[in-house]
Amino acid sequence: MSPIVPSLPPHLVQLGFDYILAVESGDDVQATRLDTEVEQMPGCCRASRN
């Protein structure tokens, strides 16, 4: 069963035990704004597009 995280920001999507930060491709302003949040989440890995 997945953990319940009541303080999870609305722009995060829970998938099982993993959390994915959803930022539209090319939305650098949004990605930059959320960068600090991502760094504060233990075990969070960034996926980059090449």
Coordinates of C-alpha atoms in Angstrom, one line a residue, residues 1-3 8-9 13 18 25-27 29 31-34 37-39 42-46 48-49:
M1 CA 0.0 0.0 0.0
S2 CA 1.3 3.5 -0.8
P3 CA 2.1 5.9 1.9
L8 CA 2.3 16.6 -1.0
P9 CA 2.1 19.6 -3.3
V13 CA 1.7 12.8 -8.8
D18 CA 7.4 6.8 -6.2
S25 CA 8.5 20.0 -21.6
G26 CA 10.0 23.4 -22.4
D27 CA 8.6 25.1 -19.3
V29 CA 10.3 28.9 -15.7
A31 CA 11.1 23.8 -13.7
T32 CA 13.3 26.5 -12.2
R33 CA 10.7 27.5 -9.6
L34 CA 10.3 23.8 -8.5
E37 CA 11.5 21.6 -3.9
V38 CA 13.0 18.7 -5.8
E39 CA 16.3 19.1 -4.0
P42 CA 15.0 12.6 -0.3
G43 CA 15.7 10.0 -3.0
C44 CA 14.3 12.2 -5.8
C45 CA 16.0 11.9 -9.1
R46 CA 15.8 14.3 -12.0
S48 CA 16.5 15.2 -18.2
R49 CA 15.6 15.2 -21.8

